[in-house]
Amino acid sequence: MPIEKLESLPDNSRVWVYAARNEIGDERATRLLSAVDEFLTDWSAHGTPLHSARDWRDDRFLTIAVDQTKAGASGCSIDGLFRILKGLERELGTELITSALVFYRDADGKVQAVTREQFEQLALAGKIDASTEVFDTSVVSLREWRARFASRAGDSWHAAFIPGAKAT
């Protein structure tokens, strides 16, 4: 099944965001996206092709979406995607399957990955504030991804780590 454009999928599409611990340059990104595209072209759940799309941004974030109005991804099909990405980590020189990292854009415009404790320390030191752009890799629908994948720290769960900030 051909890969669709992310913009064409409905808001209720299921989303998975994979964030690289380290920036992935052009050559490695080409390898990653080639492997992902090959997988998505044949991706199915219980024999039913999945209508999927992907997005790559900031040399860090891979978003995969499935239009669940046509067919939903099963546990086995999701595991297959996970295995492909996990298998590429060594070749790419970075982790793609991360869960405890916080991603934000620093003052120089570069995306950084830190632990929650480091994020809090940066906030206490005044290097991060409520206006800092942050990335919420926990979104699960395309509606959420469109609304808040990238947002101000003060408008997200990240505000809990910033003195004086309050999420709206």
PDB file of C-alpha atoms in Angstrom:
ATOM      1  CA  MET A   1       0.000   0.000   0.000  1.00  0.00           C
ATOM      2  CA  PRO A   2       1.447   3.412  -0.878  1.00  0.00           C
ATOM      3  CA  ILE A   3       2.409   5.675   1.985  1.00  0.00           C
ATOM      4  CA  GLU A   4      -0.012   8.555   2.335  1.00  0.00           C
ATOM      5  CA  LYS A   5       0.688  12.204   3.120  1.00  0.00           C
ATOM      6  CA  LEU A   6       0.360  12.931   6.837  1.00  0.00           C
ATOM      7  CA  GLU A   7      -1.762  15.984   6.032  1.00  0.00           C
ATOM      8  CA  SER A   8      -4.350  13.746   4.336  1.00  0.00           C
ATOM      9  CA  LEU A   9      -5.005  11.511   7.357  1.00  0.00           C
ATOM     10  CA  PRO A  10      -7.924  12.265   9.703  1.00  0.00           C
ATOM     11  CA  ASP A  11      -7.422  13.711  13.177  1.00  0.00           C
ATOM     12  CA  ASN A  12      -8.367  10.428  14.869  1.00  0.00           C
ATOM     13  CA  SER A  13      -5.455   8.580  13.246  1.00  0.00           C
ATOM     14  CA  ARG A  14      -3.238   6.712  15.738  1.00  0.00           C
ATOM     15  CA  VAL A  15       0.236   8.239  16.145  1.00  0.00           C
ATOM     16  CA  TRP A  16       3.583   7.035  17.446  1.00  0.00           C
ATOM     17  CA  VAL A  17       6.442   9.476  17.870  1.00  0.00           C
ATOM     18  CA  TYR A  18       9.983   8.114  17.964  1.00  0.00           C
ATOM     19  CA  ALA A  19      12.625  10.582  19.065  1.00  0.00           C
ATOM     20  CA  ALA A  20      16.339  10.110  18.488  1.00  0.00           C
ATOM     21  CA  ARG A  21      18.562  10.740  21.484  1.00  0.00           C
ATOM     22  CA  ASN A  22      21.110  12.339  19.135  1.00  0.00           C
ATOM     23  CA  GLU A  23      20.638  14.309  15.950  1.00  0.00           C
ATOM     24  CA  ILE A  24      20.572  12.146  12.829  1.00  0.00           C
ATOM     25  CA  GLY A  25      22.341  13.697   9.837  1.00  0.00           C
ATOM     26  CA  ASP A  26      21.267  13.502   6.207  1.00  0.00           C
ATOM     27  CA  GLU A  27      22.979  10.240   5.235  1.00  0.00           C
ATOM     28  CA  ARG A  28      21.718   8.345   8.275  1.00  0.00           C
ATOM     29  CA  ALA A  29      18.272   9.952   7.954  1.00  0.00           C
ATOM     30  CA  THR A  30      18.095   8.712   4.357  1.00  0.00           C
ATOM     31  CA  ARG A  31      18.855   5.180   5.586  1.00  0.00           C
ATOM     32  CA  LEU A  32      16.257   5.448   8.375  1.00  0.00           C
ATOM     33  CA  LEU A  33      13.517   6.794   6.123  1.00  0.00           C
ATOM     34  CA  SER A  34      14.253   4.255   3.410  1.00  0.00           C
ATOM     35  CA  ALA A  35      13.848   1.388   5.899  1.00  0.00           C
ATOM     36  CA  VAL A  36      10.695   2.960   7.378  1.00  0.00           C
ATOM     37  CA  ASP A  37       9.154   3.563   3.954  1.00  0.00           C
ATOM     38  CA  GLU A  38       9.874  -0.023   2.922  1.00  0.00           C
ATOM     39  CA  PHE A  39       8.202  -1.274   6.102  1.00  0.00           C
ATOM     40  CA  LEU A  40       5.176   1.040   5.814  1.00  0.00           C
ATOM     41  CA  THR A  41       4.570   0.066   2.182  1.00  0.00           C
ATOM     42  CA  ASP A  42       3.948  -3.526   3.295  1.00  0.00           C
ATOM     43  CA  TRP A  43       2.546  -2.806   6.777  1.00  0.00           C
ATOM     44  CA  SER A  44      -0.593  -4.746   7.588  1.00  0.00           C
ATOM     45  CA  ALA A  45      -2.589  -5.971  10.551  1.00  0.00           C
ATOM     46  CA  HIS A  46      -4.061  -9.451  10.315  1.00  0.00           C
ATOM     47  CA  GLY A  47      -3.605  -9.352   6.548  1.00  0.00           C
ATOM     48  CA  THR A  48      -5.307  -5.977   6.091  1.00  0.00           C
ATOM     49  CA  PRO A  49      -3.051  -3.238   4.651  1.00  0.00           C
ATOM     50  CA  LEU A  50      -2.639  -0.208   6.904  1.00  0.00           C
ATOM     51  CA  HIS A  51      -3.120   3.301   5.535  1.00  0.00           C
ATOM     52  CA  SER A  52      -0.114   5.001   7.032  1.00  0.00           C
ATOM     53  CA  ALA A  53       2.002   8.124   6.775  1.00  0.00           C
ATOM     54  CA  ARG A  54       5.197   9.394   8.307  1.00  0.00           C
ATOM     55  CA  ASP A  55       6.814  12.687   9.173  1.00  0.00           C
ATOM     56  CA  TRP A  56      10.501  13.439   9.808  1.00  0.00           C
ATOM     57  CA  ARG A  57      11.575  16.697  11.398  1.00  0.00           C
ATOM     58  CA  ASP A  58      14.413  18.442  13.176  1.00  0.00           C
ATOM     59  CA  ASP A  59      16.794  15.529  12.455  1.00  0.00           C
ATOM     60  CA  ARG A  60      15.236  13.872  15.531  1.00  0.00           C
ATOM     61  CA  PHE A  61      11.542  13.097  15.325  1.00  0.00           C
ATOM     62  CA  LEU A  62       9.919  10.311  13.352  1.00  0.00           C
ATOM     63  CA  THR A  63       6.131  10.320  13.513  1.00  0.00           C
ATOM     64  CA  ILE A  64       4.172   7.361  12.181  1.00  0.00           C
ATOM     65  CA  ALA A  65       0.395   7.617  11.751  1.00  0.00           C
ATOM     66  CA  VAL A  66      -2.271   5.049  10.846  1.00  0.00           C
ATOM     67  CA  ASP A  67      -5.758   5.914   9.636  1.00  0.00           C
ATOM     68  CA  GLN A  68      -7.804   3.723  11.975  1.00  0.00           C
ATOM     69  CA  THR A  69     -11.051   4.430  10.136  1.00  0.00           C
ATOM     70  CA  LYS A  70      -9.801   2.050   7.438  1.00  0.00           C
ATOM     71  CA  ALA A  71      -7.905  -0.485   9.578  1.00  0.00           C
ATOM     72  CA  GLY A  72      -6.262  -0.305  12.975  1.00  0.00           C
ATOM     73  CA  ALA A  73      -2.759  -1.445  13.827  1.00  0.00           C
ATOM     74  CA  SER A  74      -2.591  -4.604  15.942  1.00  0.00           C
ATOM     75  CA  GLY A  75      -0.117  -5.413  18.676  1.00  0.00           C
ATOM     76  CA  CYS A  76       1.844  -7.660  16.318  1.00  0.00           C
ATOM     77  CA  SER A  77       1.978  -5.004  13.591  1.00  0.00           C
ATOM     78  CA  ILE A  78       3.164  -2.366  16.076  1.00  0.00           C
ATOM     79  CA  ASP A  79       5.804  -4.803  17.350  1.00  0.00           C
ATOM     80  CA  GLY A  80       7.050  -5.175  13.774  1.00  0.00           C
ATOM     81  CA  LEU A  81       7.593  -1.414  13.490  1.00  0.00           C
ATOM     82  CA  PHE A  82       9.309  -1.389  16.882  1.00  0.00           C
ATOM     83  CA  ARG A  83      11.681  -4.183  15.770  1.00  0.00           C
ATOM     84  CA  ILE A  84      12.626  -2.344  12.578  1.00  0.00           C
ATOM     85  CA  LEU A  85      13.471   0.833  14.494  1.00  0.00           C
ATOM     86  CA  LYS A  86      15.275  -0.965  17.300  1.00  0.00           C
ATOM     87  CA  GLY A  87      17.315  -2.847  14.707  1.00  0.00           C
ATOM     88  CA  LEU A  88      18.458   0.421  13.105  1.00  0.00           C
ATOM     89  CA  GLU A  89      19.717   2.036  16.301  1.00  0.00           C
ATOM     90  CA  ARG A  90      23.267   0.681  16.139  1.00  0.00           C
ATOM     91  CA  GLU A  91      23.632   1.556  12.457  1.00  0.00           C
ATOM     92  CA  LEU A  92      22.312   5.083  13.090  1.00  0.00           C
ATOM     93  CA  GLY A  93      24.435   5.590  16.198  1.00  0.00           C
ATOM     94  CA  THR A  94      21.544   6.684  18.399  1.00  0.00           C
ATOM     95  CA  GLU A  95      18.560   5.414  20.346  1.00  0.00           C
ATOM     96  CA  LEU A  96      15.174   5.784  18.660  1.00  0.00           C
ATOM     97  CA  ILE A  97      13.175   3.990  21.310  1.00  0.00           C
ATOM     98  CA  THR A  98      13.439   6.436  24.198  1.00  0.00           C
ATOM     99  CA  SER A  99      10.965   7.129  26.943  1.00  0.00           C
ATOM    100  CA  ALA A 100      12.576   9.060  29.757  1.00  0.00           C
ATOM    101  CA  LEU A 101      13.936  11.962  27.741  1.00  0.00           C
ATOM    102  CA  VAL A 102      12.626  15.502  27.451  1.00  0.00           C
ATOM    103  CA  PHE A 103      13.142  17.276  24.136  1.00  0.00           C
ATOM    104  CA  TYR A 104      13.357  21.053  23.842  1.00  0.00           C
ATOM    105  CA  ARG A 105      14.765  23.687  21.480  1.00  0.00           C
ATOM    106  CA  ASP A 106      17.706  25.579  22.974  1.00  0.00           C
ATOM    107  CA  ALA A 107      18.532  29.266  22.524  1.00  0.00           C
ATOM    108  CA  ASP A 108      20.588  28.418  19.413  1.00  0.00           C
ATOM    109  CA  GLY A 109      17.589  26.714  17.790  1.00  0.00           C
ATOM    110  CA  LYS A 110      18.923  23.155  18.197  1.00  0.00           C
ATOM    111  CA  VAL A 111      16.772  20.370  19.602  1.00  0.00           C
ATOM    112  CA  GLN A 112      18.263  18.905  22.770  1.00  0.00           C
ATOM    113  CA  ALA A 113      17.465  15.713  24.664  1.00  0.00           C
ATOM    114  CA  VAL A 114      17.854  15.636  28.444  1.00  0.00           C
ATOM    115  CA  THR A 115      16.485  13.734  31.406  1.00  0.00           C
ATOM    116  CA  ARG A 116      13.626  15.235  33.400  1.00  0.00           C
ATOM    117  CA  GLU A 117      16.069  16.023  36.188  1.00  0.00           C
ATOM    118  CA  GLN A 118      18.381  17.857  33.773  1.00  0.00           C
ATOM    119  CA  PHE A 119      15.407  19.727  32.307  1.00  0.00           C
ATOM    120  CA  GLU A 120      14.401  20.872  35.782  1.00  0.00           C
ATOM    121  CA  GLN A 121      17.973  21.967  36.554  1.00  0.00           C
ATOM    122  CA  LEU A 122      18.109  23.958  33.306  1.00  0.00           C
ATOM    123  CA  ALA A 123      14.830  25.624  34.279  1.00  0.00           C
ATOM    124  CA  LEU A 124      16.137  26.462  37.754  1.00  0.00           C
ATOM    125  CA  ALA A 125      19.252  27.950  36.138  1.00  0.00           C
ATOM    126  CA  GLY A 126      17.056  30.124  33.882  1.00  0.00           C
ATOM    127  CA  LYS A 127      18.185  28.437  30.649  1.00  0.00           C
ATOM    128  CA  ILE A 128      14.647  27.148  30.018  1.00  0.00           C
ATOM    129  CA  ASP A 129      11.462  29.080  30.689  1.00  0.00           C
ATOM    130  CA  ALA A 130       7.758  28.966  29.881  1.00  0.00           C
ATOM    131  CA  SER A 131       8.395  30.219  26.331  1.00  0.00           C
ATOM    132  CA  THR A 132      10.897  27.468  25.469  1.00  0.00           C
ATOM    133  CA  GLU A 133       9.698  25.239  22.639  1.00  0.00           C
ATOM    134  CA  VAL A 134       9.220  21.658  23.825  1.00  0.00           C
ATOM    135  CA  PHE A 135       8.150  18.455  22.105  1.00  0.00           C
ATOM    136  CA  ASP A 136       5.554  16.081  23.499  1.00  0.00           C
ATOM    137  CA  THR A 137       6.416  12.594  22.288  1.00  0.00           C
ATOM    138  CA  SER A 138       3.527  11.110  24.299  1.00  0.00           C
ATOM    139  CA  VAL A 139       0.796  12.215  21.861  1.00  0.00           C
ATOM    140  CA  VAL A 140      -1.288   9.304  20.578  1.00  0.00           C
ATOM    141  CA  SER A 141      -3.609  10.818  17.963  1.00  0.00           C
ATOM    142  CA  LEU A 142      -2.976  12.992  14.965  1.00  0.00           C
ATOM    143  CA  ARG A 143      -5.280  15.585  16.524  1.00  0.00           C
ATOM    144  CA  GLU A 144      -3.007  15.770  19.585  1.00  0.00           C
ATOM    145  CA  TRP A 145       0.120  15.766  17.413  1.00  0.00           C
ATOM    146  CA  ARG A 146      -1.183  18.662  15.337  1.00  0.00           C
ATOM    147  CA  ALA A 147      -2.232  20.619  18.426  1.00  0.00           C
ATOM    148  CA  ARG A 148       0.623  20.059  20.833  1.00  0.00           C
ATOM    149  CA  PHE A 149       3.530  17.993  19.595  1.00  0.00           C
ATOM    150  CA  ALA A 150       5.545  21.220  19.461  1.00  0.00           C
ATOM    151  CA  SER A 151       4.432  23.870  21.935  1.00  0.00           C
ATOM    152  CA  ARG A 152       5.571  26.337  24.559  1.00  0.00           C
ATOM    153  CA  ALA A 153       6.748  24.704  27.778  1.00  0.00           C
ATOM    154  CA  GLY A 154       4.308  26.835  29.744  1.00  0.00           C
ATOM    155  CA  ASP A 155       1.410  25.372  27.768  1.00  0.00           C
ATOM    156  CA  SER A 156       2.370  21.727  28.296  1.00  0.00           C
ATOM    157  CA  TRP A 157       3.105  19.169  30.994  1.00  0.00           C
ATOM    158  CA  HIS A 158       6.679  20.502  30.942  1.00  0.00           C
ATOM    159  CA  ALA A 159       5.464  23.522  32.954  1.00  0.00           C
ATOM    160  CA  ALA A 160       5.562  21.383  36.105  1.00  0.00           C
ATOM    161  CA  PHE A 161       9.371  21.580  35.945  1.00  0.00           C
ATOM    162  CA  ILE A 162       9.584  25.357  35.467  1.00  0.00           C
ATOM    163  CA  PRO A 163       9.357  27.620  38.514  1.00  0.00           C
ATOM    164  CA  GLY A 164       6.436  30.018  38.182  1.00  0.00           C
ATOM    165  CA  ALA A 165       5.061  28.413  35.023  1.00  0.00           C
ATOM    166  CA  LYS A 166       1.600  26.956  34.941  1.00  0.00           C
ATOM    167  CA  ALA A 167       0.256  24.784  32.134  1.00  0.00           C
ATOM    168  CA  THR A 168      -2.942  26.092  30.605  1.00  0.00           C
TER     169      THR A 168
END
